[in-house]
Amino acid sequence: MISNATAYIVSQLESELKTLPGRSNEIVQHLLELGYISLQKTNAIRESDIALAKEKFLDDVLTSDLFENTYIEKLLLTGHDFLMSTLLRQLTDIDEGMTIEKLPLTGEVSLKTRLIHYRLDIFGLWPLDIAVAFSSLSLLNLKEIAGYAGCNELEALNLIADIEKFTTHLLKNHEEEKFILVFKSPKVSEKTRNNLDRRHPFKRQLIEDFGDKTDYFRYLSKNILVNNPNNVDVNFLQKEALDPFKKFVLRLIQVHQWKDGFYSGLLDSDMGEVTLKSMLDAIEFYNNSENRNIKIHRVLTYVHQGYFIFNGLFFLQEYMVENDQLTAKDGEQKVLDNILSQLVVSDEQGKTDFSSNMNKLKNEIYSEAEQKPSERKGFLQRIYFGVKGLIKKAFRFARKIFSWIKDKVMKMWGFLKTLFRTFFDNLAMGIRAFVDGINFLFGRKFIESSLGNEMIVSKFSIDGDSVSITSGQISKILETHLQTIDYNIKSMKFTLAVAGGILKLLMEMVSILTWPLLMFNIIKIYKNISASYLDFKAEVI
Amino acid sequence: MSKIDEILQKIENGVKDLTTLKIQTVMGKLEIDSNKQIDFVTGQEIDGIISKIDLIDGDITTQITEKFYQKYPELVQFHQSREAKGHEIIEGNIMALGTIVSTLKEMF
């Protein structure tokens, strides 16, 4: 039915699918983040915990007022996994997160209360289980953020779901000196301390930036950034390091760093070696991407007795806030188009290098996606899966991304991994839909459900369904199996539309296709067909 | 005829041929064959139920083994639930094939 060349590509795509990151660990991470699986279970999660958590989550989604039913139905058309991961990503999004219209009542336990506790947890303000009822503590901690932001609790809750907007809001509403941050990092090595002891240039820069505008800056110059460390006013540093607002801003910076892929440690407010390194990496990254030469002392210096001073104002304004009003969707399209256009005109060596390094990038992303979420010191080791904010930043240097990959620029590699995680995720979804559709057309589509030694296998083809069962003791999995069949049947139309699009591409381009070109086109087809199926306001992530 | 036309033609023929829907629920020991496909172990007695639904006149023919009927009522019920959805399934399949045809045509 299909040409040999196309059949070959189909089998290649099937193999390729096995090397692309899946969404199962991501789904588990989000279920942990929203308290559907207890944090204590993280390092020993059983399949039954996951199944129960998914079921409870979907029940909560259907009874909450956070999503329209029509939206859920449309998502279901594109597959059950897609439904789950899209809803979970939307809920855990802190780039352009969901707006909550009304605070819950005390005692309420719902998806909304979990979402509130999740957001507080991200900012280090939730010490309890995410799943507990909304309480006076929930309100108190929202009040703390509202106090910093100068707004009411509901506004604060919605502001922290858009971290960039929230940061801009804080920068506008607080004096500059509130962003000159002091923190104690006693475990940082002597070597790092010496390396980061930039008191003199830091002081000169501070005078250049702020002069003696306020008593605060004058005091820093005279009593903190002094020649003899023994004359440093340590009491002042101690007091500053305990300032609740400044501690909160430091946490905000850690969250920014995590979100942008510079920081892969725990979200624990601990400004240790890993967090410091992430700050230095960010400076180096932006220096390289924008041909600038920002020195470390512009941002950071070690002072004395484990204390550091950090110019959070410069850091946030320069690196964490994107003023361009470009939407993430436009940004992604432009980044992809830019890479594609450079790929097409690149010479053979360039194409080969790009293809090989893209493969390395994919393998590293795959290895990370295969790692199950873990718990350390009572914190969840997690990855941020949203890329909206990052894509807006990426657009600034879209033209450079092609050569960063082609030349495997190591300084940019961490950023590229974060940026391309979604890219490969979309590729996997596109190929999966394609393979699924082709298998259905050729009567090779199977759905398997198993429990212990018992198994049900359903085989589908256009003129009938057949079910094969290992024994009569399978009543426990019958219901789940039926549900899986229904999910698959509902998404078949979408699957075949994607399959049709990719088949058409293969037919037209079979003689000139290179793997990267095919990959980029599959993503474009998948995203375009998704967009036409999911014709609603919320963006597909 | 171009390859894409061939595919469209075969899909359209497939849709026209969809006059009978076969649904079968069968039980036995399974194994994975050399092509990594799951299939029944050969030489064993297989119990089950097969329904054929004629989509033109609506006739449904069902064959069932006695043991299956007597011993596994919940599986008979499972089969019946698929049978009851027979028209829905075939309608869905025709629509799905229609989708691939229109996607291919639109993208030409």
PDB file of N, CA and C in Angstrom, chain A residues 8-67:
ATOM      1  N   TYR A   8       9.971   2.379   4.920  1.00  0.00           N
ATOM      2  CA  TYR A   8      11.240   2.432   5.643  1.00  0.00           C
ATOM      3  C   TYR A   8      11.213   3.586   6.653  1.00  0.00           C
ATOM      4  N   ILE A   9      10.729   4.736   6.178  1.00  0.00           N
ATOM      5  CA  ILE A   9      10.684   5.895   7.082  1.00  0.00           C
ATOM      6  C   ILE A   9       9.722   5.632   8.247  1.00  0.00           C
ATOM      7  N   VAL A  10       8.599   4.960   7.930  1.00  0.00           N
ATOM      8  CA  VAL A  10       7.643   4.630   8.995  1.00  0.00           C
ATOM      9  C   VAL A  10       8.332   3.773  10.059  1.00  0.00           C
ATOM     10  N   SER A  11       9.099   2.782   9.622  1.00  0.00           N
ATOM     11  CA  SER A  11       9.750   1.918  10.609  1.00  0.00           C
ATOM     12  C   SER A  11      10.844   2.689  11.350  1.00  0.00           C
ATOM     13  N   GLN A  12      11.524   3.618  10.640  1.00  0.00           N
ATOM     14  CA  GLN A  12      12.532   4.449  11.307  1.00  0.00           C
ATOM     15  C   GLN A  12      11.879   5.323  12.380  1.00  0.00           C
ATOM     16  N   LEU A  13      10.713   5.867  12.026  1.00  0.00           N
ATOM     17  CA  LEU A  13      10.021   6.728  12.995  1.00  0.00           C
ATOM     18  C   LEU A  13       9.574   5.930  14.211  1.00  0.00           C
ATOM     19  N   GLU A  14       9.158   4.689  13.969  1.00  0.00           N
ATOM     20  CA  GLU A  14       8.775   3.828  15.093  1.00  0.00           C
ATOM     21  C   GLU A  14       9.969   3.618  16.022  1.00  0.00           C
ATOM     22  N   SER A  15      11.139   3.386  15.429  1.00  0.00           N
ATOM     23  CA  SER A  15      12.346   3.200  16.256  1.00  0.00           C
ATOM     24  C   SER A  15      12.718   4.505  16.955  1.00  0.00           C
ATOM     25  N   GLU A  16      12.577   5.594  16.219  1.00  0.00           N
ATOM     26  CA  GLU A  16      12.922   6.904  16.778  1.00  0.00           C
ATOM     27  C   GLU A  16      12.092   7.201  18.030  1.00  0.00           C
ATOM     28  N   LEU A  17      10.842   6.780  17.942  1.00  0.00           N
ATOM     29  CA  LEU A  17       9.925   7.043  19.056  1.00  0.00           C
ATOM     30  C   LEU A  17      10.463   6.493  20.376  1.00  0.00           C
ATOM     31  N   LYS A  18      11.140   5.371  20.281  1.00  0.00           N
ATOM     32  CA  LYS A  18      11.671   4.741  21.500  1.00  0.00           C
ATOM     33  C   LYS A  18      12.788   5.559  22.136  1.00  0.00           C
ATOM     34  N   THR A  19      13.362   6.484  21.377  1.00  0.00           N
ATOM     35  CA  THR A  19      14.472   7.278  21.933  1.00  0.00           C
ATOM     36  C   THR A  19      14.013   8.678  22.344  1.00  0.00           C
ATOM     37  N   LEU A  20      12.726   8.937  22.207  1.00  0.00           N
ATOM     38  CA  LEU A  20      12.234  10.276  22.552  1.00  0.00           C
ATOM     39  C   LEU A  20      11.637  10.294  23.958  1.00  0.00           C
ATOM     40  N   PRO A  21      11.741  11.439  24.636  1.00  0.00           N
ATOM     41  CA  PRO A  21      11.237  11.490  26.015  1.00  0.00           C
ATOM     42  C   PRO A  21       9.721  11.300  26.072  1.00  0.00           C
ATOM     43  N   GLY A  22       9.278  10.519  27.045  1.00  0.00           N
ATOM     44  CA  GLY A  22       7.839  10.341  27.228  1.00  0.00           C
ATOM     45  C   GLY A  22       7.337  11.274  28.316  1.00  0.00           C
ATOM     46  N   ARG A  23       6.046  11.218  28.570  1.00  0.00           N
ATOM     47  CA  ARG A  23       5.478  12.129  29.557  1.00  0.00           C
ATOM     48  C   ARG A  23       5.183  11.458  30.892  1.00  0.00           C
ATOM     49  N   SER A  24       5.457  10.139  31.013  1.00  0.00           N
ATOM     50  CA  SER A  24       4.975   9.460  32.225  1.00  0.00           C
ATOM     51  C   SER A  24       5.626   9.977  33.503  1.00  0.00           C
ATOM     52  N   ASN A  25       6.945  10.219  33.486  1.00  0.00           N
ATOM     53  CA  ASN A  25       7.581  10.749  34.697  1.00  0.00           C
ATOM     54  C   ASN A  25       7.132  12.174  34.992  1.00  0.00           C
ATOM     55  N   GLU A  26       6.891  12.916  33.912  1.00  0.00           N
ATOM     56  CA  GLU A  26       6.392  14.283  34.110  1.00  0.00           C
ATOM     57  C   GLU A  26       5.025  14.253  34.804  1.00  0.00           C
ATOM     58  N   ILE A  27       4.159  13.357  34.344  1.00  0.00           N
ATOM     59  CA  ILE A  27       2.822  13.257  34.942  1.00  0.00           C
ATOM     60  C   ILE A  27       2.954  12.918  36.426  1.00  0.00           C
ATOM     61  N   VAL A  28       3.851  11.976  36.742  1.00  0.00           N
ATOM     62  CA  VAL A  28       4.044  11.590  38.155  1.00  0.00           C
ATOM     63  C   VAL A  28       4.551  12.781  38.966  1.00  0.00           C
ATOM     64  N   GLN A  29       5.501  13.533  38.396  1.00  0.00           N
ATOM     65  CA  GLN A  29       6.018  14.698  39.129  1.00  0.00           C
ATOM     66  C   GLN A  29       4.888  15.682  39.450  1.00  0.00           C
ATOM     67  N   HIS A  30       4.051  15.966  38.453  1.00  0.00           N
ATOM     68  CA  HIS A  30       2.958  16.922  38.689  1.00  0.00           C
ATOM     69  C   HIS A  30       1.958  16.386  39.719  1.00  0.00           C
ATOM     70  N   LEU A  31       1.714  15.070  39.662  1.00  0.00           N
ATOM     71  CA  LEU A  31       0.788  14.484  40.649  1.00  0.00           C
ATOM     72  C   LEU A  31       1.368  14.616  42.062  1.00  0.00           C
ATOM     73  N   LEU A  32       2.683  14.509  42.168  1.00  0.00           N
ATOM     74  CA  LEU A  32       3.344  14.731  43.468  1.00  0.00           C
ATOM     75  C   LEU A  32       3.245  16.203  43.861  1.00  0.00           C
ATOM     76  N   GLU A  33       3.497  17.076  42.903  1.00  0.00           N
ATOM     77  CA  GLU A  33       3.469  18.513  43.196  1.00  0.00           C
ATOM     78  C   GLU A  33       2.091  18.964  43.668  1.00  0.00           C
ATOM     79  N   LEU A  34       1.055  18.318  43.143  1.00  0.00           N
ATOM     80  CA  LEU A  34      -0.305  18.708  43.533  1.00  0.00           C
ATOM     81  C   LEU A  34      -0.845  17.836  44.673  1.00  0.00           C
ATOM     82  N   GLY A  35       0.029  17.025  45.233  1.00  0.00           N
ATOM     83  CA  GLY A  35      -0.346  16.247  46.424  1.00  0.00           C
ATOM     84  C   GLY A  35      -1.230  15.043  46.154  1.00  0.00           C
ATOM     85  N   TYR A  36      -1.335  14.607  44.903  1.00  0.00           N
ATOM     86  CA  TYR A  36      -2.145  13.410  44.629  1.00  0.00           C
ATOM     87  C   TYR A  36      -1.377  12.139  45.000  1.00  0.00           C
ATOM     88  N   ILE A  37      -0.060  12.268  45.072  1.00  0.00           N
ATOM     89  CA  ILE A  37       0.760  11.197  45.635  1.00  0.00           C
ATOM     90  C   ILE A  37       1.545  11.870  46.761  1.00  0.00           C
ATOM     91  N   SER A  38       1.578  11.231  47.899  1.00  0.00           N
ATOM     92  CA  SER A  38       2.242  11.854  49.032  1.00  0.00           C
ATOM     93  C   SER A  38       3.753  11.933  48.810  1.00  0.00           C
ATOM     94  N   LEU A  39       4.348  13.043  49.251  1.00  0.00           N
ATOM     95  CA  LEU A  39       5.790  13.259  49.065  1.00  0.00           C
ATOM     96  C   LEU A  39       6.607  12.134  49.699  1.00  0.00           C
ATOM     97  N   GLN A  40       6.109  11.600  50.814  1.00  0.00           N
ATOM     98  CA  GLN A  40       6.831  10.514  51.509  1.00  0.00           C
ATOM     99  C   GLN A  40       6.963   9.270  50.635  1.00  0.00           C
ATOM    100  N   LYS A  41       6.042   9.124  49.680  1.00  0.00           N
ATOM    101  CA  LYS A  41       6.082   7.919  48.831  1.00  0.00           C
ATOM    102  C   LYS A  41       7.026   8.081  47.636  1.00  0.00           C
ATOM    103  N   THR A  42       7.542   9.294  47.440  1.00  0.00           N
ATOM    104  CA  THR A  42       8.253   9.621  46.197  1.00  0.00           C
ATOM    105  C   THR A  42       9.288   8.582  45.776  1.00  0.00           C
ATOM    106  N   ASN A  43      10.102   8.132  46.725  1.00  0.00           N
ATOM    107  CA  ASN A  43      11.197   7.248  46.333  1.00  0.00           C
ATOM    108  C   ASN A  43      10.798   5.784  46.203  1.00  0.00           C
ATOM    109  N   ALA A  44       9.516   5.494  46.440  1.00  0.00           N
ATOM    110  CA  ALA A  44       9.064   4.096  46.294  1.00  0.00           C
ATOM    111  C   ALA A  44       7.622   4.058  45.772  1.00  0.00           C
ATOM    112  N   ILE A  45       7.407   4.778  44.666  1.00  0.00           N
ATOM    113  CA  ILE A  45       6.033   4.848  44.138  1.00  0.00           C
ATOM    114  C   ILE A  45       5.662   3.547  43.429  1.00  0.00           C
ATOM    115  N   ARG A  46       4.437   3.063  43.722  1.00  0.00           N
ATOM    116  CA  ARG A  46       3.969   1.852  43.033  1.00  0.00           C
ATOM    117  C   ARG A  46       3.027   2.263  41.901  1.00  0.00           C
ATOM    118  N   GLU A  47       2.882   1.374  40.929  1.00  0.00           N
ATOM    119  CA  GLU A  47       1.982   1.655  39.801  1.00  0.00           C
ATOM    120  C   GLU A  47       0.571   1.938  40.290  1.00  0.00           C
ATOM    121  N   SER A  48       0.155   1.208  41.355  1.00  0.00           N
ATOM    122  CA  SER A  48      -1.209   1.399  41.862  1.00  0.00           C
ATOM    123  C   SER A  48      -1.378   2.803  42.463  1.00  0.00           C
ATOM    124  N   ASP A  49      -0.290   3.365  43.064  1.00  0.00           N
ATOM    125  CA  ASP A  49      -0.364   4.736  43.591  1.00  0.00           C
ATOM    126  C   ASP A  49      -0.631   5.707  42.442  1.00  0.00           C
ATOM    127  N   ILE A  50       0.067   5.468  41.336  1.00  0.00           N
ATOM    128  CA  ILE A  50      -0.065   6.373  40.186  1.00  0.00           C
ATOM    129  C   ILE A  50      -1.476   6.276  39.602  1.00  0.00           C
ATOM    130  N   ALA A  51      -1.951   5.032  39.459  1.00  0.00           N
ATOM    131  CA  ALA A  51      -3.290   4.837  38.873  1.00  0.00           C
ATOM    132  C   ALA A  51      -4.351   5.516  39.744  1.00  0.00           C
ATOM    133  N   LEU A  52      -4.241   5.344  41.053  1.00  0.00           N
ATOM    134  CA  LEU A  52      -5.219   5.962  41.961  1.00  0.00           C
ATOM    135  C   LEU A  52      -5.138   7.485  41.896  1.00  0.00           C
ATOM    136  N   ALA A  53      -3.901   7.993  41.839  1.00  0.00           N
ATOM    137  CA  ALA A  53      -3.710   9.441  41.807  1.00  0.00           C
ATOM    138  C   ALA A  53      -4.312  10.031  40.531  1.00  0.00           C
ATOM    139  N   LYS A  54      -4.105   9.339  39.407  1.00  0.00           N
ATOM    140  CA  LYS A  54      -4.651   9.829  38.133  1.00  0.00           C
ATOM    141  C   LYS A  54      -6.175   9.886  38.182  1.00  0.00           C
ATOM    142  N   GLU A  55      -6.733   8.814  38.742  1.00  0.00           N
ATOM    143  CA  GLU A  55      -8.195   8.723  38.833  1.00  0.00           C
ATOM    144  C   GLU A  55      -8.751   9.855  39.693  1.00  0.00           C
ATOM    145  N   LYS A  56      -8.113  10.071  40.842  1.00  0.00           N
ATOM    146  CA  LYS A  56      -8.574  11.121  41.766  1.00  0.00           C
ATOM    147  C   LYS A  56      -8.413  12.489  41.113  1.00  0.00           C
ATOM    148  N   PHE A  57      -7.296  12.667  40.404  1.00  0.00           N
ATOM    149  CA  PHE A  57      -7.045  13.948  39.745  1.00  0.00           C
ATOM    150  C   PHE A  57      -8.139  14.243  38.709  1.00  0.00           C
ATOM    151  N   LEU A  58      -8.445  13.232  37.873  1.00  0.00           N
ATOM    152  CA  LEU A  58      -9.472  13.467  36.850  1.00  0.00           C
ATOM    153  C   LEU A  58     -10.845  13.718  37.473  1.00  0.00           C
ATOM    154  N   ASP A  59     -11.146  13.026  38.560  1.00  0.00           N
ATOM    155  CA  ASP A  59     -12.407  13.288  39.277  1.00  0.00           C
ATOM    156  C   ASP A  59     -12.453  14.737  39.740  1.00  0.00           C
ATOM    157  N   ASP A  60     -11.338  15.200  40.308  1.00  0.00           N
ATOM    158  CA  ASP A  60     -11.280  16.583  40.807  1.00  0.00           C
ATOM    159  C   ASP A  60     -11.411  17.593  39.671  1.00  0.00           C
ATOM    160  N   VAL A  61     -10.785  17.255  38.531  1.00  0.00           N
ATOM    161  CA  VAL A  61     -10.866  18.163  37.376  1.00  0.00           C
ATOM    162  C   VAL A  61     -12.325  18.323  36.958  1.00  0.00           C
ATOM    163  N   LEU A  62     -13.043  17.193  36.898  1.00  0.00           N
ATOM    164  CA  LEU A  62     -14.427  17.225  36.412  1.00  0.00           C
ATOM    165  C   LEU A  62     -15.364  17.934  37.389  1.00  0.00           C
ATOM    166  N   THR A  63     -15.023  17.906  38.679  1.00  0.00           N
ATOM    167  CA  THR A  63     -15.915  18.575  39.643  1.00  0.00           C
ATOM    168  C   THR A  63     -15.460  19.999  39.952  1.00  0.00           C
ATOM    169  N   SER A  64     -14.313  20.398  39.411  1.00  0.00           N
ATOM    170  CA  SER A  64     -13.854  21.761  39.709  1.00  0.00           C
ATOM    171  C   SER A  64     -14.443  22.723  38.683  1.00  0.00           C
ATOM    172  N   ASP A  65     -14.361  24.006  39.002  1.00  0.00           N
ATOM    173  CA  ASP A  65     -14.844  24.979  38.009  1.00  0.00           C
ATOM    174  C   ASP A  65     -13.650  25.614  37.280  1.00  0.00           C
ATOM    175  N   LEU A  66     -12.517  24.923  37.308  1.00  0.00           N
ATOM    176  CA  LEU A  66     -11.317  25.504  36.699  1.00  0.00           C
ATOM    177  C   LEU A  66     -11.251  25.273  35.184  1.00  0.00           C
ATOM    178  N   PHE A  67     -11.908  24.223  34.720  1.00  0.00           N
ATOM    179  CA  PHE A  67     -11.863  23.912  33.276  1.00  0.00           C
ATOM    180  C   PHE A  67     -13.285  23.735  32.746  1.00  0.00           C
TER     181      PHE A  67
END
